[in-house]
Coordinates of C-alpha atoms in Angstrom, one line a residue:
M1 CA 39.8 80.6 29.3
A2 CA 40.9 77.2 28.0
S3 CA 40.0 75.6 31.4
T4 CA 36.6 77.2 31.4
A5 CA 35.8 75.9 28.0
A6 CA 37.0 72.5 29.1
G7 CA 34.7 72.8 31.9
K8 CA 31.7 73.7 29.8
Q9 CA 32.1 70.6 27.4
R10 CA 31.9 68.1 30.2
I11 CA 30.9 64.6 29.1
P12 CA 27.6 63.5 30.3
K13 CA 27.6 60.7 32.7
V14 CA 26.4 57.3 31.4
A15 CA 23.3 56.2 33.1
K16 CA 23.8 53.0 35.3
V17 CA 21.6 50.1 34.6
K18 CA 20.0 49.2 37.9
N19 CA 18.2 45.9 36.7
K20 CA 20.4 43.6 34.8
A21 CA 18.2 40.7 34.6
P22 CA 17.1 39.4 31.1
A23 CA 13.7 40.7 29.8
E24 CA 10.8 38.4 30.1
V25 CA 10.0 38.8 26.2
Q26 CA 13.4 37.9 24.3
I27 CA 13.7 39.1 20.6
T28 CA 16.2 37.7 18.0
A29 CA 17.7 39.2 15.1
E30 CA 16.1 36.8 12.9
Q31 CA 12.6 38.0 14.3
L32 CA 13.7 41.6 13.6
L33 CA 14.4 40.6 10.0
R34 CA 11.3 38.7 9.5
E35 CA 9.1 41.6 11.0
A36 CA 10.8 44.0 8.5
K37 CA 10.2 41.7 5.6
E38 CA 6.5 41.4 6.6
R39 CA 6.1 45.1 6.8
E40 CA 8.2 45.7 3.7
L41 CA 10.1 48.3 5.3
E42 CA 13.0 48.0 3.0
L43 CA 10.9 47.6 -0.2
L44 CA 12.8 49.2 -3.1
P45 CA 11.5 50.3 -6.3
P46 CA 12.4 48.4 -9.5
P47 CA 15.4 49.9 -11.3
P48 CA 14.4 52.0 -14.4
K49 CA 14.6 50.2 -17.9
Q50 CA 17.6 51.3 -19.8
K51 CA 18.1 51.5 -23.6
I52 CA 21.7 51.2 -24.7
T53 CA 22.3 53.2 -27.9
D54 CA 26.1 53.2 -28.4
E55 CA 29.2 51.1 -27.5
E56 CA 30.4 53.3 -24.8
E57 CA 27.0 52.9 -23.0
L58 CA 27.4 49.2 -23.4
N59 CA 30.8 49.1 -22.0
D60 CA 29.6 51.2 -19.1
Y61 CA 26.7 48.8 -18.5
K62 CA 29.1 45.7 -18.5
L63 CA 31.3 47.4 -16.1
R64 CA 28.5 48.2 -13.7
K65 CA 27.0 44.7 -14.0
R66 CA 30.5 42.9 -13.4
K67 CA 31.1 45.2 -10.4
T68 CA 27.7 44.0 -9.0
F69 CA 28.6 40.4 -9.7
E70 CA 32.0 40.6 -8.1
D71 CA 30.6 42.6 -5.0
N72 CA 28.2 39.7 -4.6
I73 CA 30.9 37.1 -4.8
R74 CA 33.3 39.0 -2.6
K75 CA 30.4 39.2 0.1
N76 CA 30.0 35.3 0.1
R77 CA 32.5 33.4 -1.9
T78 CA 30.7 30.0 -0.9
V79 CA 27.4 30.8 -2.6
I80 CA 27.7 29.0 -5.8
S81 CA 24.5 30.3 -7.5
N82 CA 26.2 33.8 -7.5
W83 CA 29.1 32.2 -9.6
I84 CA 26.7 30.5 -11.9
K85 CA 24.6 33.5 -12.5
Y86 CA 27.9 35.6 -13.2
A87 CA 29.2 32.9 -15.7
Q88 CA 25.8 32.6 -17.5
W89 CA 25.6 36.3 -17.9
E90 CA 29.0 36.4 -19.5
E91 CA 28.1 33.5 -21.7
S92 CA 24.8 35.3 -22.8
L93 CA 27.2 38.1 -24.0
K94 CA 29.2 35.5 -26.0
E95 CA 32.1 36.2 -23.6
V96 CA 32.9 32.5 -23.3
Q97 CA 36.6 33.2 -22.2
R98 CA 35.4 35.3 -19.3
A99 CA 32.7 32.7 -18.4
R100 CA 35.3 30.1 -18.5
S101 CA 37.4 32.0 -16.2
I102 CA 34.6 32.5 -13.8
Y103 CA 33.9 28.8 -13.7
E104 CA 37.5 28.1 -12.9
R105 CA 37.5 30.8 -10.0
A106 CA 34.5 29.1 -8.7
L107 CA 35.8 25.6 -8.8
D108 CA 38.8 26.9 -6.8
V109 CA 36.2 27.7 -4.1
D110 CA 34.2 24.6 -4.1
H111 CA 35.6 21.8 -6.5
R112 CA 33.1 19.3 -5.1
N113 CA 30.0 21.0 -6.2
I114 CA 28.3 18.8 -8.9
T115 CA 26.0 21.6 -10.4
L116 CA 29.2 23.7 -11.0
W117 CA 30.8 21.1 -13.0
L118 CA 27.6 20.2 -15.0
K119 CA 27.0 23.8 -15.8
Y120 CA 30.5 24.4 -16.8
A121 CA 30.5 21.2 -19.1
E122 CA 27.3 22.3 -20.6
M123 CA 28.4 25.8 -21.4
E124 CA 31.3 24.3 -23.4
M125 CA 29.2 21.7 -25.2
K126 CA 26.7 24.5 -26.0
N127 CA 29.3 26.5 -27.6
R128 CA 30.7 23.5 -29.5
Q129 CA 34.0 23.5 -27.5
V130 CA 34.4 19.8 -27.6
N131 CA 38.1 19.5 -26.4
H132 CA 37.3 21.9 -23.5
S133 CA 34.3 19.7 -22.7
R134 CA 36.4 16.7 -22.7
N135 CA 39.0 18.4 -20.4
I136 CA 36.2 19.4 -18.0
W137 CA 34.6 15.8 -18.0
D138 CA 38.0 14.4 -17.3
R139 CA 38.7 16.5 -14.4
A140 CA 35.2 16.0 -13.0
I141 CA 35.2 12.1 -13.1
T142 CA 38.9 12.3 -11.6
I143 CA 37.9 14.5 -8.7
L144 CA 34.3 12.8 -8.2
P145 CA 34.4 9.4 -9.7
R146 CA 31.4 8.2 -7.7
V147 CA 29.0 10.8 -9.2
N148 CA 27.4 8.7 -11.9
Q149 CA 25.9 11.7 -13.7
F150 CA 29.3 12.8 -14.8
W151 CA 30.0 9.5 -16.4
Y152 CA 26.5 9.3 -18.1
K153 CA 26.9 12.8 -19.6
Y154 CA 30.4 12.2 -20.7
T155 CA 29.7 8.8 -22.5
Y156 CA 26.6 10.4 -24.1
M157 CA 28.6 13.2 -25.5
E158 CA 31.3 10.9 -26.8
E159 CA 28.8 8.6 -28.5
M160 CA 26.9 11.8 -30.0
L161 CA 30.2 12.8 -31.4
G162 CA 30.5 9.4 -33.1
N163 CA 33.7 8.5 -31.1
V164 CA 33.0 4.9 -30.3
A165 CA 36.5 4.1 -29.1
G166 CA 36.5 7.1 -26.9
T167 CA 33.2 6.1 -25.5
R168 CA 34.5 2.7 -24.7
Q169 CA 37.4 4.0 -23.2
V170 CA 35.4 6.2 -20.7
F171 CA 33.3 3.2 -19.9
E172 CA 36.2 1.2 -19.0
R173 CA 37.5 3.7 -16.8
W174 CA 34.2 3.8 -15.2
M175 CA 34.0 0.1 -14.7
E176 CA 37.3 0.1 -12.8
W177 CA 35.3 1.9 -9.9
Q178 CA 32.8 -1.1 -9.7
P179 CA 29.7 1.1 -10.2
E180 CA 26.0 0.3 -9.7
E181 CA 24.2 -2.1 -11.8
Q182 CA 22.6 0.4 -14.2
A183 CA 26.2 1.6 -15.1
W184 CA 27.0 -1.9 -16.3
H185 CA 23.7 -2.3 -18.3
S186 CA 24.4 1.1 -20.0
Y187 CA 27.9 -0.2 -21.1
I188 CA 26.4 -3.5 -22.3
N189 CA 23.6 -1.8 -24.2
F190 CA 26.2 0.5 -25.7
E191 CA 28.2 -2.4 -27.1
L192 CA 24.9 -4.1 -28.4
R193 CA 24.1 -1.0 -30.3
Y194 CA 27.1 -1.6 -32.4
K195 CA 26.8 -5.3 -32.5
E196 CA 29.7 -6.0 -30.4
V197 CA 28.2 -9.3 -28.8
D198 CA 31.8 -10.7 -27.8
R199 CA 32.5 -7.4 -25.9
A200 CA 29.2 -7.4 -24.3
R201 CA 29.8 -11.0 -23.2
S202 CA 33.1 -10.0 -21.5
I203 CA 31.4 -7.1 -19.7
Y204 CA 28.6 -9.6 -18.4
E205 CA 31.5 -11.9 -17.2
R206 CA 32.9 -8.9 -15.0
F207 CA 29.5 -7.9 -14.1
V208 CA 28.4 -11.1 -12.4
I209 CA 31.4 -11.0 -10.4
V210 CA 31.2 -7.5 -9.2
H211 CA 27.3 -8.0 -8.6
P212 CA 26.9 -11.6 -7.8
D213 CA 23.0 -11.5 -7.6
V214 CA 20.9 -14.2 -8.9
K215 CA 19.0 -11.7 -11.2
N216 CA 22.2 -10.8 -12.7
W217 CA 23.2 -14.3 -13.5
I218 CA 19.7 -14.8 -15.1
K219 CA 20.0 -11.8 -17.3
Y220 CA 23.5 -13.0 -18.4
A221 CA 22.0 -16.5 -19.5
R222 CA 19.1 -14.7 -21.1
F223 CA 21.4 -12.5 -23.0
E224 CA 23.3 -15.6 -24.4
E225 CA 19.8 -17.3 -25.1
K226 CA 18.6 -14.3 -27.1
H227 CA 21.5 -14.1 -29.4
G228 CA 21.4 -17.8 -30.1
Y229 CA 24.2 -19.2 -28.0
I230 CA 22.3 -21.9 -26.5
A231 CA 25.5 -23.8 -25.1
H232 CA 26.8 -20.6 -23.6
A233 CA 23.4 -19.9 -21.9
R234 CA 23.5 -23.5 -20.4
K235 CA 26.9 -23.1 -19.4
V236 CA 26.1 -19.8 -17.5
Y237 CA 23.2 -21.4 -15.6
E238 CA 25.4 -24.2 -14.6
R239 CA 28.1 -22.0 -13.4
A240 CA 25.4 -20.0 -11.5
V241 CA 24.4 -23.1 -9.7
E242 CA 27.9 -24.0 -8.9
F243 CA 28.6 -20.5 -7.7
F244 CA 25.8 -20.2 -5.2
G245 CA 26.1 -23.9 -4.1
E246 CA 23.7 -25.5 -1.5
D247 CA 24.1 -22.7 1.2
H248 CA 22.5 -20.0 -1.0
M249 CA 20.2 -21.6 -3.2
D250 CA 17.4 -19.4 -4.8
E251 CA 14.2 -20.8 -6.3
N252 CA 14.2 -18.0 -9.0
L253 CA 17.5 -19.4 -10.5
Y254 CA 16.3 -22.8 -10.8
V255 CA 12.9 -21.8 -12.1
A256 CA 14.7 -19.7 -14.8
F257 CA 17.0 -22.6 -15.5
A258 CA 14.1 -25.1 -16.0
K259 CA 12.2 -22.7 -18.1
F260 CA 15.3 -22.3 -20.3
E261 CA 15.7 -26.0 -20.8
E262 CA 11.8 -26.4 -21.3
N263 CA 12.2 -23.8 -24.3
Q264 CA 14.8 -26.1 -25.6
K265 CA 12.5 -29.1 -25.4
E266 CA 14.8 -30.9 -22.8
S267 CA 12.1 -32.5 -20.7
E268 CA 14.5 -34.6 -18.9
R269 CA 16.8 -32.0 -17.9
V270 CA 13.9 -29.8 -16.7
R271 CA 12.6 -32.8 -14.4
V272 CA 16.2 -33.2 -13.1
I273 CA 16.5 -29.5 -12.3
Y274 CA 13.1 -29.3 -10.4
K275 CA 13.8 -32.4 -8.5
Y276 CA 17.2 -31.4 -7.5
A277 CA 16.0 -28.1 -6.2
L278 CA 13.1 -29.3 -4.5
D279 CA 15.2 -31.9 -2.4
R280 CA 17.5 -29.0 -1.3
I281 CA 15.3 -25.9 -1.0
S282 CA 13.0 -25.7 2.2
K283 CA 9.3 -25.9 1.5
Q284 CA 8.5 -22.4 2.7
Q285 CA 10.9 -20.9 0.2
A286 CA 9.9 -23.2 -2.8
Q287 CA 6.4 -22.2 -3.4
E288 CA 7.0 -20.8 -6.8
L289 CA 9.2 -23.8 -7.7
F290 CA 6.4 -26.2 -6.7
K291 CA 3.9 -24.2 -8.8
N292 CA 6.1 -24.2 -11.9
Y293 CA 6.9 -27.9 -11.4
T294 CA 3.3 -28.7 -11.3
I295 CA 2.6 -26.7 -14.6
F296 CA 5.4 -28.4 -16.2
E297 CA 4.3 -31.8 -15.4
K298 CA 0.8 -31.1 -16.5
K299 CA 2.3 -30.2 -20.0
Y300 CA 4.9 -32.9 -20.6
G301 CA 4.5 -35.6 -17.7
D302 CA 2.3 -37.8 -15.6
R303 CA -0.1 -35.3 -14.0
R304 CA -1.3 -37.7 -11.3
G305 CA 2.0 -38.7 -10.2
I306 CA 3.4 -35.1 -9.8
E307 CA 0.2 -34.1 -8.0
D308 CA 0.3 -36.8 -5.5
I309 CA 3.9 -36.1 -4.8
I310 CA 3.2 -32.4 -4.1
V311 CA 0.1 -33.2 -2.2
N312 CA 1.8 -35.8 -0.1
K313 CA 4.7 -33.5 0.9
R314 CA 2.3 -30.8 1.8
R315 CA 0.0 -33.1 3.8
F316 CA 2.9 -34.2 5.8
Q317 CA 3.8 -30.6 6.4
Y318 CA 0.5 -29.8 7.7
E319 CA 0.3 -33.1 9.8
E320 CA 3.3 -31.8 11.4
E321 CA 1.8 -28.5 12.2
V322 CA -1.4 -29.8 13.7
K323 CA 0.4 -32.2 15.8
A324 CA 2.5 -29.7 17.2
N325 CA -0.4 -27.6 18.0
P326 CA -4.0 -29.1 17.5
H327 CA -5.6 -25.8 18.4
N328 CA -3.9 -24.0 15.3
Y329 CA -7.2 -23.7 13.4
D330 CA -5.5 -21.8 10.5
A331 CA -3.3 -24.8 9.8
W332 CA -6.4 -27.0 9.8
F333 CA -8.0 -24.7 7.3
D334 CA -5.0 -25.0 4.9
Y335 CA -5.0 -28.8 5.5
L336 CA -8.7 -29.1 4.8
R337 CA -8.3 -27.0 1.7
L338 CA -5.7 -29.2 0.3
V339 CA -7.6 -32.6 0.9
E340 CA -10.7 -31.1 -0.4
S341 CA -8.9 -30.2 -3.8
D342 CA -7.4 -33.7 -4.2
T343 CA -8.8 -36.5 -2.3
D344 CA -12.1 -38.4 -1.9
A345 CA -15.1 -37.5 0.4
D346 CA -14.4 -40.1 3.0
T347 CA -10.7 -38.8 3.7
V348 CA -12.1 -35.1 3.7
R349 CA -14.7 -36.2 6.3
E350 CA -12.0 -37.9 8.3
V351 CA -10.0 -34.8 8.5
Y352 CA -13.0 -32.5 9.3
E353 CA -13.8 -34.9 12.2
R354 CA -10.3 -34.6 13.5
A355 CA -10.3 -30.9 13.3
I356 CA -13.7 -30.4 15.0
A357 CA -12.7 -32.7 17.9
N358 CA -10.2 -29.9 19.0
V359 CA -12.7 -28.1 21.0
P360 CA -11.4 -24.7 22.5
P361 CA -10.4 -25.4 26.1
T362 CA -12.1 -22.4 27.6
K363 CA -15.7 -21.3 27.1
E364 CA -14.9 -17.8 26.0
K365 CA -16.4 -16.6 22.7
R366 CA -13.2 -15.1 21.3
H367 CA -11.4 -18.5 21.4
W368 CA -14.5 -20.2 19.6
K369 CA -14.7 -17.7 16.6
R370 CA -12.1 -19.4 14.5
Y371 CA -13.2 -22.8 15.5
I372 CA -16.9 -22.2 14.6
Y373 CA -15.8 -21.8 11.0
L374 CA -14.4 -25.5 10.8
W375 CA -18.2 -26.5 11.5
I376 CA -19.5 -24.0 8.8
N377 CA -17.0 -25.2 6.2
Y378 CA -17.7 -28.8 7.1
A379 CA -21.7 -28.3 6.5
L380 CA -21.0 -26.3 3.3
Y381 CA -18.7 -29.1 2.0
E382 CA -21.5 -31.8 2.8
E383 CA -24.1 -29.7 1.1
L384 CA -22.3 -28.4 -2.0
E385 CA -19.5 -30.9 -2.7
A386 CA -20.7 -34.0 -1.3
K387 CA -24.5 -33.4 -2.1
D388 CA -25.5 -35.1 1.1
P389 CA -28.4 -33.1 2.8
E390 CA -28.8 -35.8 5.7
R391 CA -25.1 -35.4 6.7
T392 CA -25.4 -31.6 6.5
R393 CA -28.3 -31.6 8.9
Q394 CA -26.5 -33.8 11.2
V395 CA -23.4 -31.4 11.1
Y396 CA -25.4 -28.4 11.9
Q397 CA -27.3 -30.1 14.7
A398 CA -24.0 -31.5 16.3
C399 CA -22.6 -28.0 16.1
L400 CA -25.5 -26.4 17.8
E401 CA -25.7 -29.0 20.5
L402 CA -21.9 -28.3 21.2
I403 CA -22.2 -24.5 21.5
P404 CA -22.5 -23.5 25.3
H405 CA -25.6 -21.3 24.6
K406 CA -26.0 -20.3 28.1
K407 CA -22.8 -18.4 28.0
F408 CA -22.8 -17.3 24.4
T409 CA -24.0 -18.3 21.0
F410 CA -23.4 -17.8 17.2
A411 CA -26.4 -16.4 15.5
K412 CA -24.7 -17.0 12.0
M413 CA -25.0 -20.8 12.8
W414 CA -28.6 -20.8 13.5
L415 CA -29.4 -18.6 10.6
M416 CA -27.3 -20.8 8.2
Y417 CA -29.0 -24.0 9.6
A418 CA -32.4 -22.4 9.1
Q419 CA -31.6 -21.3 5.4
F420 CA -30.3 -24.8 4.8
E421 CA -33.7 -26.2 5.6
I422 CA -35.4 -23.7 3.6
R423 CA -33.2 -24.8 0.6
Q424 CA -34.4 -28.5 1.3
K425 CA -38.0 -27.1 1.4
N426 CA -38.4 -27.9 5.0
L427 CA -40.1 -24.6 6.3
P428 CA -41.4 -26.2 9.7
F429 CA -37.6 -27.4 10.4
A430 CA -36.5 -23.9 9.7
R431 CA -39.0 -22.2 12.0
K432 CA -38.2 -24.8 14.7
A433 CA -34.7 -23.9 14.6
L434 CA -35.1 -20.3 14.8
G435 CA -37.7 -20.6 17.4
T436 CA -35.3 -22.8 19.5
S437 CA -32.5 -20.2 19.0
I438 CA -34.8 -17.4 20.3
G439 CA -35.9 -19.5 23.2
K440 CA -32.5 -20.5 24.2
C441 CA -30.3 -17.6 23.3
P442 CA -32.2 -14.5 22.1
K443 CA -30.0 -12.0 20.1
H444 CA -30.9 -9.0 17.9
K445 CA -29.4 -10.7 14.9
L446 CA -31.6 -14.0 15.3
F447 CA -34.9 -11.9 15.7
K448 CA -33.9 -9.9 12.6
G449 CA -33.1 -12.9 10.7
Y450 CA -36.4 -14.5 11.7
I451 CA -38.6 -11.6 11.0
E452 CA -36.9 -11.1 7.6
L453 CA -37.8 -14.7 6.6
E454 CA -41.3 -14.5 7.6
L455 CA -41.6 -11.2 5.7
Q456 CA -40.4 -12.9 2.6
L457 CA -43.1 -15.6 3.2
R458 CA -45.6 -13.0 3.7
E459 CA -46.6 -14.4 7.2
F460 CA -47.4 -11.0 8.8
D461 CA -49.2 -12.3 11.9
R462 CA -46.0 -14.2 12.6
C463 CA -44.0 -11.1 12.0
R464 CA -46.2 -9.2 14.7
K465 CA -45.6 -12.0 17.2
L466 CA -41.9 -12.0 16.5
Y467 CA -41.9 -8.2 16.9
E468 CA -43.7 -8.5 20.1
K469 CA -41.1 -11.1 21.4
F470 CA -38.4 -9.0 20.3
L471 CA -39.6 -5.9 22.0
E472 CA -40.1 -8.0 25.2
F473 CA -36.5 -8.8 24.9
A474 CA -35.3 -5.3 24.1
P475 CA -37.8 -2.7 24.8
E476 CA -35.2 0.0 24.6
N477 CA -34.3 -0.8 20.9
C478 CA -36.0 2.3 18.9
T479 CA -35.3 0.8 15.7
T480 CA -37.5 -2.2 16.4
W481 CA -40.3 -0.2 17.4
I482 CA -40.0 1.9 14.3
K483 CA -39.8 -1.3 12.0
F484 CA -42.9 -2.6 13.8
A485 CA -44.9 0.5 13.2
E486 CA -43.6 0.7 9.6
L487 CA -44.9 -2.9 9.1
E488 CA -48.4 -1.9 10.3
T489 CA -48.5 1.3 8.2
I490 CA -47.7 -0.8 5.2
L491 CA -50.5 -3.3 6.1
G492 CA -52.8 -0.3 6.3
D493 CA -53.6 -0.8 10.2
V494 CA -53.0 2.9 11.1
E495 CA -54.5 2.5 14.5
R496 CA -52.2 -0.3 15.3
A497 CA -49.1 1.7 14.0
R498 CA -50.2 4.6 16.1
A499 CA -50.6 2.4 19.3
V500 CA -47.1 0.9 18.6
H501 CA -45.6 4.5 18.5
E502 CA -47.5 5.3 21.7
L503 CA -46.1 2.3 23.5
A504 CA -42.7 3.1 22.3
I505 CA -42.5 6.6 23.5
G506 CA -43.9 5.6 26.9
Q507 CA -40.9 3.3 27.4
P508 CA -38.7 4.6 30.4
R509 CA -35.3 3.9 28.6
L510 CA -34.8 4.2 24.9
D511 CA -31.5 4.1 22.9
M512 CA -32.4 6.8 20.3
P513 CA -35.5 8.5 21.5
E514 CA -35.0 11.6 19.1
V515 CA -35.2 9.1 16.3
L516 CA -38.3 7.5 17.6
W517 CA -40.3 10.8 18.2
K518 CA -39.2 11.9 14.6
S519 CA -40.5 8.6 13.2
Y520 CA -44.0 9.2 15.1
I521 CA -44.1 12.8 13.9
D522 CA -43.5 12.0 10.3
F523 CA -46.1 9.0 10.5
E524 CA -48.8 11.5 11.7
I525 CA -47.9 14.1 9.0
E526 CA -48.1 11.4 6.4
Q527 CA -51.6 10.5 7.8
E528 CA -52.4 14.2 7.4
E529 CA -53.3 14.2 11.2
F530 CA -52.0 17.8 11.8
E531 CA -53.7 18.2 15.1
K532 CA -52.2 15.1 16.5
T533 CA -48.9 16.3 15.2
R534 CA -49.2 19.6 17.2
N535 CA -50.0 17.4 20.2
L536 CA -47.0 15.3 19.8
Y537 CA -45.0 18.4 19.5
R538 CA -46.5 19.6 22.6
R539 CA -45.8 16.4 24.4
L540 CA -42.2 16.5 23.2
L541 CA -41.8 20.1 24.6
Q542 CA -42.6 18.9 28.0
R543 CA -39.8 16.3 27.7
T544 CA -37.1 18.3 25.9
Q545 CA -35.9 21.8 25.5
H546 CA -33.7 21.1 22.5
V547 CA -33.3 24.1 20.4
K548 CA -34.7 22.4 17.0
V549 CA -37.8 21.4 19.0
L550 CA -38.3 24.9 20.1
V551 CA -37.8 26.4 16.8
I552 CA -40.4 24.0 15.1
C553 CA -42.9 24.8 18.0
T554 CA -42.3 28.5 17.6
H555 CA -43.2 28.3 13.9
L556 CA -46.2 26.2 14.6
G557 CA -47.3 28.8 17.2
L558 CA -47.3 26.1 20.1
F559 CA -44.5 27.7 22.2
T560 CA -46.8 29.9 24.2
S561 CA -49.5 27.6 24.7
A562 CA -47.0 24.8 25.8
L563 CA -45.4 27.2 28.3

């Protein structure tokens, strides 16, 4: 019987997997969890609210809550937020001893967690446990001395308690670690709050050794100056100059030193400092020094003498640059700006002539774009500064003769010349210049500038001729056709405007035909010629099947007849 029963309870055979290749679509545990979260498969209702009525229920609640916290900690001891929530809950029940125990257990798990130390110390301070707070801060700064936040909060706590000596002791321990600059400033400001100037000075002495930057030496000297120790301040500046030597000179140090001496009315000392620095610092690194030296001399010295020195030095520098590369037009611009501000007209003209003599070696417009501005500046200088119209005219004419108009031109130059002649009340010269430009090298910008000039002069017949020339040059330019038609409309010649539009839409090639047709249609609508407008739409339908045209024609009832 036993054998029969065993036979009946046979273990079913496990099905063999025939295809052991990985599935085409792989799924991960993370994806399963994300999908479960999205579908809220594990959404639990919130726990019911409880009202505790006696001590027994309270103890029962505490026990359950502590068990929950302990379970969370046991699951993952490294999640510090669980420890902090547990301790804060105990603290909310005034169970400070228990909260302290939790924090200590958490520190055993991760003693390098900054947030944990901060929360622990803040709890002790909140409950006025001063000695416990000190103990925690001491342990924190011993274990993590590079965390500045611990030091700042420790010193703040001691100062709020009125323990000045203790605060100073903490700062001294902090300074042994040579912290960042702000920490030193905090220590200095602390001593100054209690009028301890000598102690602040000794801190500055150590500070400039640990952080030997120019700005820190300047702050030290200004500290001495602010408290009335002029001799000490001067000594600090002198030590700084000696400390950095000639290999690491910084213009900011000498500017600050000179301004200090200037405040003490020591003009000769200031002059010596500036000259000493200018002789040893490279010109590129002494721009601010030059500027301040000039301002000083304007106040106290021979202005002309110092300006000559500065201008001569800069002129020498620019001469070297243009000799090294005569086609460095930026250097010429800087050089010309210098000589224009200081020297006479003949010298300026000489430099301009030297500059424009360096014609670009190739006849490509991209190489001429900077060069042409030398001519423009030269012409503007002659007109505005030298007040010499004849020389200005010669400059413009020489430039226009130099430009290879068969390959490229500069419309700006022609237009500026014409505007100059108009300012001189020589309208025929201006028209001649613009006519020559259009004959030699027609460009859109030249036509537009010439037409705009004639419009301002109300010479409408000339405008018509110019528009005709413009359209012969660029018949595909729809904007020009539209402007021409608008001019005729403004002048009240509707038939001419309509003829211009007809000529325009008859062109075989246009850059923006849709804009042109729209302009023509709008024109006929303004003239209230609705039948002609319909005819225009019919003609437009024969050229395009654009959806907007079809819609408009449908509304007008033209679609069927057009088809």
